[in-house]
Amino acid sequence: MAARVVGRTGRLAAVVRSSAVRLQSRLHGSTGLRSGSQANFFPPLEDAMLPSGSFNNRMALITGGGTGLGRAMTATLSQLGAQCIIASRKLDVLQRTAEEISSQTGNKVHAVQCDVRDPQAVSQCVDQIEALTGLPDVIINNAAGNFVCPSERLSPNAWKTITDIVLNGTAFVTLELGKRLIQNQKGASFLAITTIYAESGSGFVVPSASAKAGVEALYKSLAAEWGRYGHRFNIIQPGPIRTKGAFSRLDPTGAFEKAMIDRIPTGRLGTPAEIANLAAYVSSNYASWMSGAVIRFDGGEYVSLAGEFNELRSVTPDQWKLLEAMIRKTKGS
Ligand SMILES: CCCCC/C=C\C/C=C\C/C=C\C=C\C(=O)SCCNC(=O)CCNC(=O)[C@H](O)C(C)(C)COP(=O)(O)OP(=O)(O)OC[C@H]1O[C@@H](n2cnc3c(N)ncnc32)[C@H](O)[C@@H]1OP(=O)(O)O
Ligand SMILES: NC(=O)C1=CN([C@@H]2O[C@H](COP(=O)(O)OP(=O)(O)OC[C@H]3O[C@@H](n4cnc5c(N)ncnc54)[C@H](OP(=O)(O)O)[C@@H]3O)[C@@H](O)[C@H]2O)C=CC1
């Protein structure tokens, strides 16, 4: 009897071990067990979700709107009728994007150069915006900087650069616009784009994690304080969405993409159009009762990373039979 149990336990240990090996090999990029085929259940819809004209007569400022997710948000808001202003450091990039989107939607997109790290530049940028369109109804703080780096290799200036763009930049834009909006008794929707690790923290992107957590504290605090001025503050935490800006700095060789997709329960990355639809909804009057919200939009990646037992997804039905038999045999403690 004892020998039978030992034999079974040995076999079980072997199957569980081989599962672990397969799991490791998935993490390191060789052929995996899961094909990600569950993505077929979750196809992205790319067209604008809100009724056309939802942003007619509304002005939207999108920082970092020249590229990546900011560009997609600008395109969607513009398609829905908004007059958009996109602001970042590279005027040529902004102008190209502005022209492309304007010509597709027929709605004006303005390009304004601004380094959000510099409060004076932010103030001048807001002067320009006031002259161009008046104060905006929608503000999306999307500009960011990031790179993967072991923390022991970070220089003080590397830390300062990321936290200046992400936390100080968001604060300068938000405070400058907030003060002027309050003075003019005009309400607005503020949205900050953070990340799922703003909540958990993450090694190797520590300045970004620290600054994004600060942005979340800033927005939750102002949601409580400035509702009385007609301002809403919300946060979207995106999971991985392929953009050149993010992927070139966070996975420069592409080695981690498969492991990342494997741990996302919906089996795929998000798309810029999907986040643009969510940002448009949160910024629209359909969400006028939403303030202080933190919306995770990540295909399930965060909970997948968090649950201690989630790796058991790789246990096969036959292995479960053995495991269950073992567990049921256990009597007492
Ligand atoms: C397990 C792996 C998972 C893979 C993940 C793959 C995909 C992504 C999934 C999820 C993403 C989640 C969150 C994403 C958050 C983001 O924010 S993504 C957006 C990224 N976009 C950008 O960063 C665009 C803007 N970035 C930049 O302009 C630059 O990269 C920079 C931020 C560096 C700012 O440029 P600039 O002001 O010109 O700075 P400098 O070049 O002068 O550098 C300032 C100091 O920083 C040091 N530094 C720069 N790069 C690095 C580096 N790679 N490693 C270490 N240090 C770096 C530089 O040396 C300067 O310091 P010193 O003066 O030398 O001391
Ligand atoms: N893509 C992803 O998987 C994820 C992205 N995010 C977040 O989404 C947002 C957009 O990222 P994404 O589109 O991927 O990456 P991008 O690199 O394309 O976007 C970052 C933008 O920020 C602007 N920017 C950087 N520094 C400054 C500065 N000092 N002043 C003004 N603008 C600046 C850049 O423009 P310029 O160079 O012209 O200044 C750029 O347009 C960011 O907040 C990021 O943290 C969060 C989680 C996942």
XYZ file of C-alpha atoms and ligand atoms in Angstrom:
446
model
C 0.000 0.000 0.000
C 2.743 2.401 1.090
C 4.721 1.487 -2.025
C 1.659 2.187 -4.201
C 1.219 5.610 -2.616
C 4.908 6.391 -2.990
C 4.765 5.279 -6.630
C 1.735 7.447 -7.330
C 3.257 10.380 -5.490
C 6.430 9.998 -7.536
C 4.441 9.963 -10.788
C 2.457 13.002 -9.658
C 5.617 14.839 -8.691
C 6.986 14.060 -12.150
C 3.918 15.380 -13.974
C 3.789 18.493 -11.832
C 7.522 18.961 -12.376
C 7.124 18.639 -16.115
C 4.289 21.175 -15.978
C 6.616 23.503 -14.134
C 9.287 22.973 -16.773
C 6.771 23.737 -19.522
C 5.699 26.814 -17.589
C 9.292 27.997 -17.289
C 9.914 27.399 -20.951
C 6.820 29.474 -21.734
C 8.158 32.278 -19.575
C 11.441 32.166 -21.426
C 9.913 32.219 -24.844
C 9.994 28.668 -26.270
C 6.768 27.099 -27.563
C 4.112 27.284 -24.857
C 1.114 25.211 -23.868
C -1.377 28.007 -24.252
C -1.722 29.343 -27.737
C -3.526 32.455 -26.619
C -6.392 31.134 -28.744
C -8.866 32.384 -26.126
C -8.236 35.761 -27.755
C -10.800 34.622 -30.323
C -13.431 35.104 -27.629
C -12.391 38.714 -27.098
C -12.002 40.423 -30.468
C -11.291 44.145 -30.194
C -13.891 46.478 -31.660
C -12.106 49.386 -33.252
C -14.887 51.791 -34.221
C -15.969 54.732 -32.057
C -18.439 53.558 -29.422
C -20.237 56.790 -28.517
C -22.871 58.399 -30.740
C -21.415 60.713 -33.347
C -21.444 64.326 -32.160
C -20.959 63.350 -28.494
C -18.170 65.929 -28.235
C -19.601 68.634 -30.475
C -18.658 72.116 -29.217
C -16.217 70.625 -26.716
C -12.492 71.328 -26.441
C -10.104 68.573 -25.391
C -6.449 68.812 -24.376
C -4.448 65.607 -24.662
C -0.845 65.712 -23.443
C 1.393 63.366 -25.392
C -1.334 63.345 -28.060
C 1.104 63.132 -30.969
C 1.911 59.436 -30.559
C 0.671 56.073 -29.288
C -2.346 55.985 -26.998
C -2.646 59.784 -26.839
C -2.883 59.907 -30.602
C -5.636 57.256 -30.595
C -7.593 59.180 -27.937
C -7.236 62.363 -29.988
C -8.481 60.596 -33.123
C -11.556 59.236 -31.321
C -12.459 62.523 -29.607
C -11.972 64.375 -32.880
C -14.136 61.861 -34.728
C -16.834 62.431 -32.096
C -16.812 66.173 -32.740
C -14.252 67.608 -30.291
C -11.815 70.323 -31.159
C -8.537 68.884 -29.834
C -5.268 70.371 -28.681
C -2.296 68.020 -28.493
C 0.774 69.058 -26.508
C 4.243 67.598 -26.044
C 7.904 68.374 -26.760
C 8.192 67.426 -30.441
C 6.308 70.009 -32.467
C 6.962 68.298 -35.816
C 5.420 65.038 -34.559
C 2.433 66.920 -33.121
C 1.868 68.863 -36.338
C 1.964 65.716 -38.458
C -0.539 63.970 -36.213
C -2.771 67.037 -36.031
C -2.902 67.338 -39.817
C -3.571 63.636 -40.328
C -6.410 63.514 -37.806
C -7.966 66.836 -38.875
C -7.997 65.755 -42.490
C -9.740 62.493 -41.576
C -12.360 63.888 -39.200
C -12.881 67.400 -40.508
C -12.428 68.772 -36.981
C -9.525 71.042 -36.104
C -6.640 69.565 -34.106
C -4.159 72.136 -32.762
C -0.519 71.319 -31.993
C 1.137 73.143 -29.090
C 4.704 72.542 -28.004
C 5.105 72.028 -24.272
C 7.524 70.256 -21.964
C 5.278 69.403 -19.035
C 8.285 69.297 -16.667
C 8.580 73.075 -16.899
C 5.790 74.925 -15.039
C 6.486 78.119 -16.967
C 6.189 76.293 -20.282
C 2.927 74.768 -19.060
C 1.582 78.198 -18.159
C 2.530 79.548 -21.614
C 0.970 76.495 -23.239
C -2.293 77.176 -21.406
C -2.109 80.838 -22.569
C -1.870 79.533 -26.141
C -4.757 77.154 -25.603
C -6.940 79.927 -24.199
C -6.166 82.013 -27.270
C -6.827 79.126 -29.687
C -9.949 77.496 -28.293
C -10.693 78.835 -24.827
C -10.206 76.673 -21.761
C -10.794 72.969 -22.439
C -13.750 70.901 -21.216
C -11.696 67.715 -21.322
C -8.123 67.297 -20.084
C -6.290 64.017 -20.579
C -2.931 63.763 -18.812
C -1.348 61.062 -20.914
C 2.279 62.237 -21.402
C 4.827 59.979 -19.712
C 8.400 58.774 -19.738
C 9.674 55.350 -18.725
C 12.381 52.741 -19.274
C 13.261 49.435 -17.647
C 16.357 49.662 -15.481
C 17.601 47.905 -12.346
C 17.170 50.452 -9.577
C 20.826 50.215 -8.556
C 21.736 51.595 -12.000
C 19.487 54.671 -11.764
C 21.211 58.058 -11.565
C 19.560 60.901 -9.650
C 18.803 62.532 -12.996
C 17.182 59.367 -14.351
C 14.883 59.330 -11.304
C 14.187 63.039 -11.658
C 13.497 62.822 -15.384
C 10.748 60.215 -15.048
C 9.149 61.590 -11.904
C 9.254 65.120 -13.381
C 7.428 64.075 -16.551
C 4.901 61.798 -14.905
C 4.091 63.267 -11.490
C 5.224 66.893 -11.676
C 4.121 67.227 -15.309
C 0.637 65.945 -14.513
C 0.459 68.192 -11.451
C 1.620 71.321 -13.347
C -0.906 70.791 -16.155
C -3.721 69.942 -13.751
C -3.073 72.824 -11.343
C -2.576 75.438 -14.062
C -5.777 74.471 -15.865
C -7.681 73.841 -12.659
C -6.942 77.319 -11.289
C -7.971 79.031 -14.524
C -11.110 76.914 -14.871
C -12.085 77.742 -11.286
C -11.505 81.430 -11.944
C -13.744 81.205 -15.012
C -16.349 79.080 -13.211
C -16.055 76.412 -15.872
C -16.376 72.687 -15.156
C -14.154 70.045 -16.772
C -13.341 66.351 -16.917
C -9.762 65.438 -15.970
C -8.439 61.998 -16.840
C -5.018 60.592 -15.946
C -3.499 57.587 -17.691
C -1.506 55.569 -15.174
C -0.699 51.840 -15.227
C -1.664 48.650 -13.387
C 1.581 48.683 -11.399
C 0.719 52.097 -9.927
C -1.227 49.994 -7.440
C 1.156 47.096 -6.854
C 4.491 48.808 -7.433
C 6.973 47.084 -9.739
C 10.654 46.400 -9.780
C 12.707 47.654 -12.743
C 10.372 50.616 -13.403
C 10.555 52.120 -9.927
C 10.524 55.839 -10.867
C 7.508 55.261 -13.097
C 5.709 53.166 -10.457
C 6.356 55.807 -7.784
C 5.280 58.697 -9.987
C 2.149 56.964 -11.318
C 1.120 56.125 -7.730
C 1.542 59.837 -6.967
C -0.647 60.746 -9.933
C -3.360 58.440 -8.627
C -3.191 60.077 -5.182
C -3.348 63.516 -6.823
C -6.425 62.632 -8.888
C -8.302 60.905 -6.083
C -7.592 63.865 -3.798
C -8.764 66.450 -6.317
C -11.882 64.400 -7.107
C -12.851 64.987 -3.489
C -11.743 68.618 -3.307
C -12.737 70.116 -6.658
C -16.123 68.535 -7.325
C -17.515 71.774 -5.932
C -16.015 73.613 -8.918
C -17.584 71.255 -11.469
C -14.473 69.151 -12.003
C -14.372 65.364 -12.306
C -11.129 63.399 -11.894
C -10.728 59.833 -13.076
C -7.914 57.394 -13.748
C -7.433 54.682 -16.344
C -4.799 52.014 -15.671
C -4.008 50.389 -19.015
C -2.407 46.986 -19.323
C 0.011 46.364 -22.188
C -0.926 47.963 -25.499
C 1.658 47.937 -28.263
C 3.082 51.401 -28.924
C 6.552 52.259 -30.149
C 7.152 54.566 -27.174
C 6.344 51.940 -24.545
C 7.591 48.724 -26.119
C 10.925 50.170 -27.306
C 11.735 51.191 -23.734
C 10.168 48.335 -21.773
C 10.785 45.298 -23.991
C 13.432 46.469 -26.458
C 14.250 42.965 -27.738
C 10.682 41.689 -27.805
C 11.738 38.774 -25.576
C 8.971 39.277 -23.019
C 5.959 39.757 -25.240
C 4.914 36.105 -25.386
C 5.162 35.653 -21.614
C 3.128 38.806 -21.195
C 0.375 37.555 -23.509
C 0.387 34.153 -21.801
C -0.451 35.704 -18.471
C -3.311 37.827 -19.829
C -6.571 35.875 -19.368
C -8.058 37.370 -22.540
C -5.029 36.113 -24.465
C -4.008 39.292 -26.225
C -2.683 42.832 -25.847
C -5.113 45.728 -25.771
C -5.456 48.039 -28.743
C -5.138 51.844 -28.870
C -8.701 52.101 -30.212
C -10.091 50.191 -27.227
C -8.493 52.526 -24.705
C -9.533 55.517 -26.790
C -13.174 54.412 -26.522
C -12.894 54.054 -22.752
C -11.174 57.432 -22.400
C -13.881 59.019 -24.552
C -16.636 57.526 -22.416
C -15.000 58.617 -19.129
C -14.473 62.130 -20.534
C -17.999 62.405 -21.928
C -21.189 63.616 -20.323
C -22.415 59.993 -20.314
C -20.010 59.606 -17.383
C -20.954 62.831 -15.609
C -21.573 60.883 -12.358
C -18.149 59.244 -12.501
C -15.471 60.889 -10.378
C -12.622 59.483 -8.312
C -12.804 56.229 -10.279
C -9.769 54.058 -10.955
C -10.507 51.888 -13.965
C -8.225 48.976 -14.666
C -8.257 48.083 -18.369
C -5.855 45.224 -18.857
C -7.528 42.071 -20.177
C -7.300 40.618 -16.668
C -3.492 40.824 -16.387
C -3.436 42.344 -12.895
C -5.536 39.668 -11.214
C -3.697 37.024 -13.197
C -0.368 38.241 -11.796
C -1.764 38.637 -8.284
C -3.455 35.289 -7.570
C -1.113 32.905 -5.825
C -2.628 29.814 -7.408
C -3.126 31.106 -10.942
C -0.163 29.100 -12.271
C -2.371 26.039 -11.766
C -3.885 26.927 -15.135
C -1.143 24.753 -16.585
C -2.284 21.611 -14.704
C -4.033 19.265 -17.143
C -7.336 17.439 -16.452
C -5.415 14.143 -15.929
C -3.105 15.829 -13.453
C -6.149 17.225 -11.656
C -7.528 13.705 -11.252
C -4.332 12.701 -9.466
C -4.201 15.866 -7.373
C -7.823 15.540 -6.341
C -7.339 11.906 -5.374
C -4.385 12.868 -3.193
C -6.258 15.702 -1.546
C -9.331 13.541 -0.883
C -7.157 10.856 0.702
C -5.846 13.300 3.269
C -7.537 12.833 6.631
C -6.936 15.246 9.500
C -4.056 17.680 9.843
C 8.560 41.698 -18.105
C 8.732 42.649 -19.247
C 7.469 43.284 -19.665
C 7.599 43.954 -21.000
C 6.678 45.122 -21.093
C 6.362 45.490 -22.441
C 5.390 46.354 -22.743
C 4.679 47.331 -21.870
C 3.733 46.827 -20.911
C 3.211 47.637 -20.001
C 3.575 49.076 -19.943
C 3.214 49.699 -18.670
C 3.452 50.987 -18.396
C 4.013 51.923 -19.316
C 4.291 53.177 -18.903
C 4.877 54.167 -19.789
O 5.062 55.280 -19.378
S 5.230 53.766 -21.387
C 5.638 55.319 -22.182
C 7.030 55.313 -22.596
N 7.262 56.472 -23.434
C 8.296 57.272 -23.244
O 9.128 57.060 -22.382
C 8.391 58.426 -24.183
C 9.245 59.559 -23.672
N 10.576 59.112 -23.266
C 11.708 59.837 -23.458
O 11.704 60.913 -24.004
C 13.003 59.272 -22.920
O 12.988 57.878 -22.957
C 13.279 59.743 -21.453
C 12.199 59.316 -20.511
C 14.635 59.146 -21.007
C 13.374 61.268 -21.378
O 14.194 61.797 -22.386
P 15.227 63.000 -22.033
O 14.565 64.063 -21.289
O 15.881 63.344 -23.343
O 16.219 62.306 -21.041
P 17.736 61.867 -21.184
O 17.947 60.978 -22.351
O 18.575 63.108 -21.106
O 17.929 60.984 -19.873
C 17.704 61.565 -18.579
C 18.439 60.716 -17.543
O 17.920 59.378 -17.605
C 18.980 58.452 -17.885
N 18.501 57.369 -18.736
C 17.893 57.486 -19.917
N 17.593 56.269 -20.417
C 18.032 55.355 -19.519
C 18.035 53.909 -19.481
N 17.492 53.192 -20.454
N 18.574 53.322 -18.412
C 19.119 54.049 -17.397
N 19.145 55.430 -17.371
C 18.608 56.059 -18.437
C 20.010 59.295 -18.635
O 21.297 58.702 -18.586
C 19.915 60.611 -17.865
O 20.572 60.537 -16.645
P 22.067 61.142 -16.457
O 21.987 62.591 -16.796
O 22.951 60.383 -17.414
O 22.400 60.878 -15.034
N 1.457 51.360 -24.068
C 1.275 50.700 -22.920
O 1.335 49.467 -22.886
C 0.965 51.441 -21.685
C 1.002 52.813 -21.620
N 0.671 53.438 -20.453
C 0.585 54.886 -20.374
O -0.066 55.366 -21.524
C 0.382 56.687 -21.808
C 0.805 56.773 -23.261
O 1.919 55.905 -23.494
P 2.248 55.345 -24.938
O 1.318 55.919 -25.912
O 2.363 53.894 -24.841
O 3.730 55.900 -25.168
P 4.297 57.133 -26.019
O 5.750 57.134 -25.770
O 3.805 57.050 -27.413
O 3.614 58.390 -25.340
C 4.212 59.236 -24.419
C 3.973 60.651 -24.858
O 4.424 61.531 -23.834
C 5.028 62.646 -24.441
N 6.011 63.207 -23.510
C 7.093 62.610 -22.980
N 7.789 63.456 -22.227
C 7.132 64.626 -22.271
C 7.359 65.894 -21.689
N 8.414 66.130 -20.901
N 6.465 66.890 -21.936
C 5.384 66.663 -22.734
N 5.128 65.488 -23.300
C 5.995 64.476 -23.080
C 5.697 62.109 -25.701
O 5.803 63.124 -26.713
P 7.148 63.958 -26.990
O 8.252 62.978 -27.141
O 6.805 64.742 -28.213
O 7.327 64.855 -25.810
C 4.707 61.025 -26.125
O 3.800 61.537 -27.072
C 1.490 56.978 -20.819
O 0.967 57.688 -19.710
C 1.917 55.612 -20.355
O 2.476 55.648 -19.077
C 0.339 52.744 -19.314
C 0.319 51.396 -19.329
C 0.596 50.630 -20.526
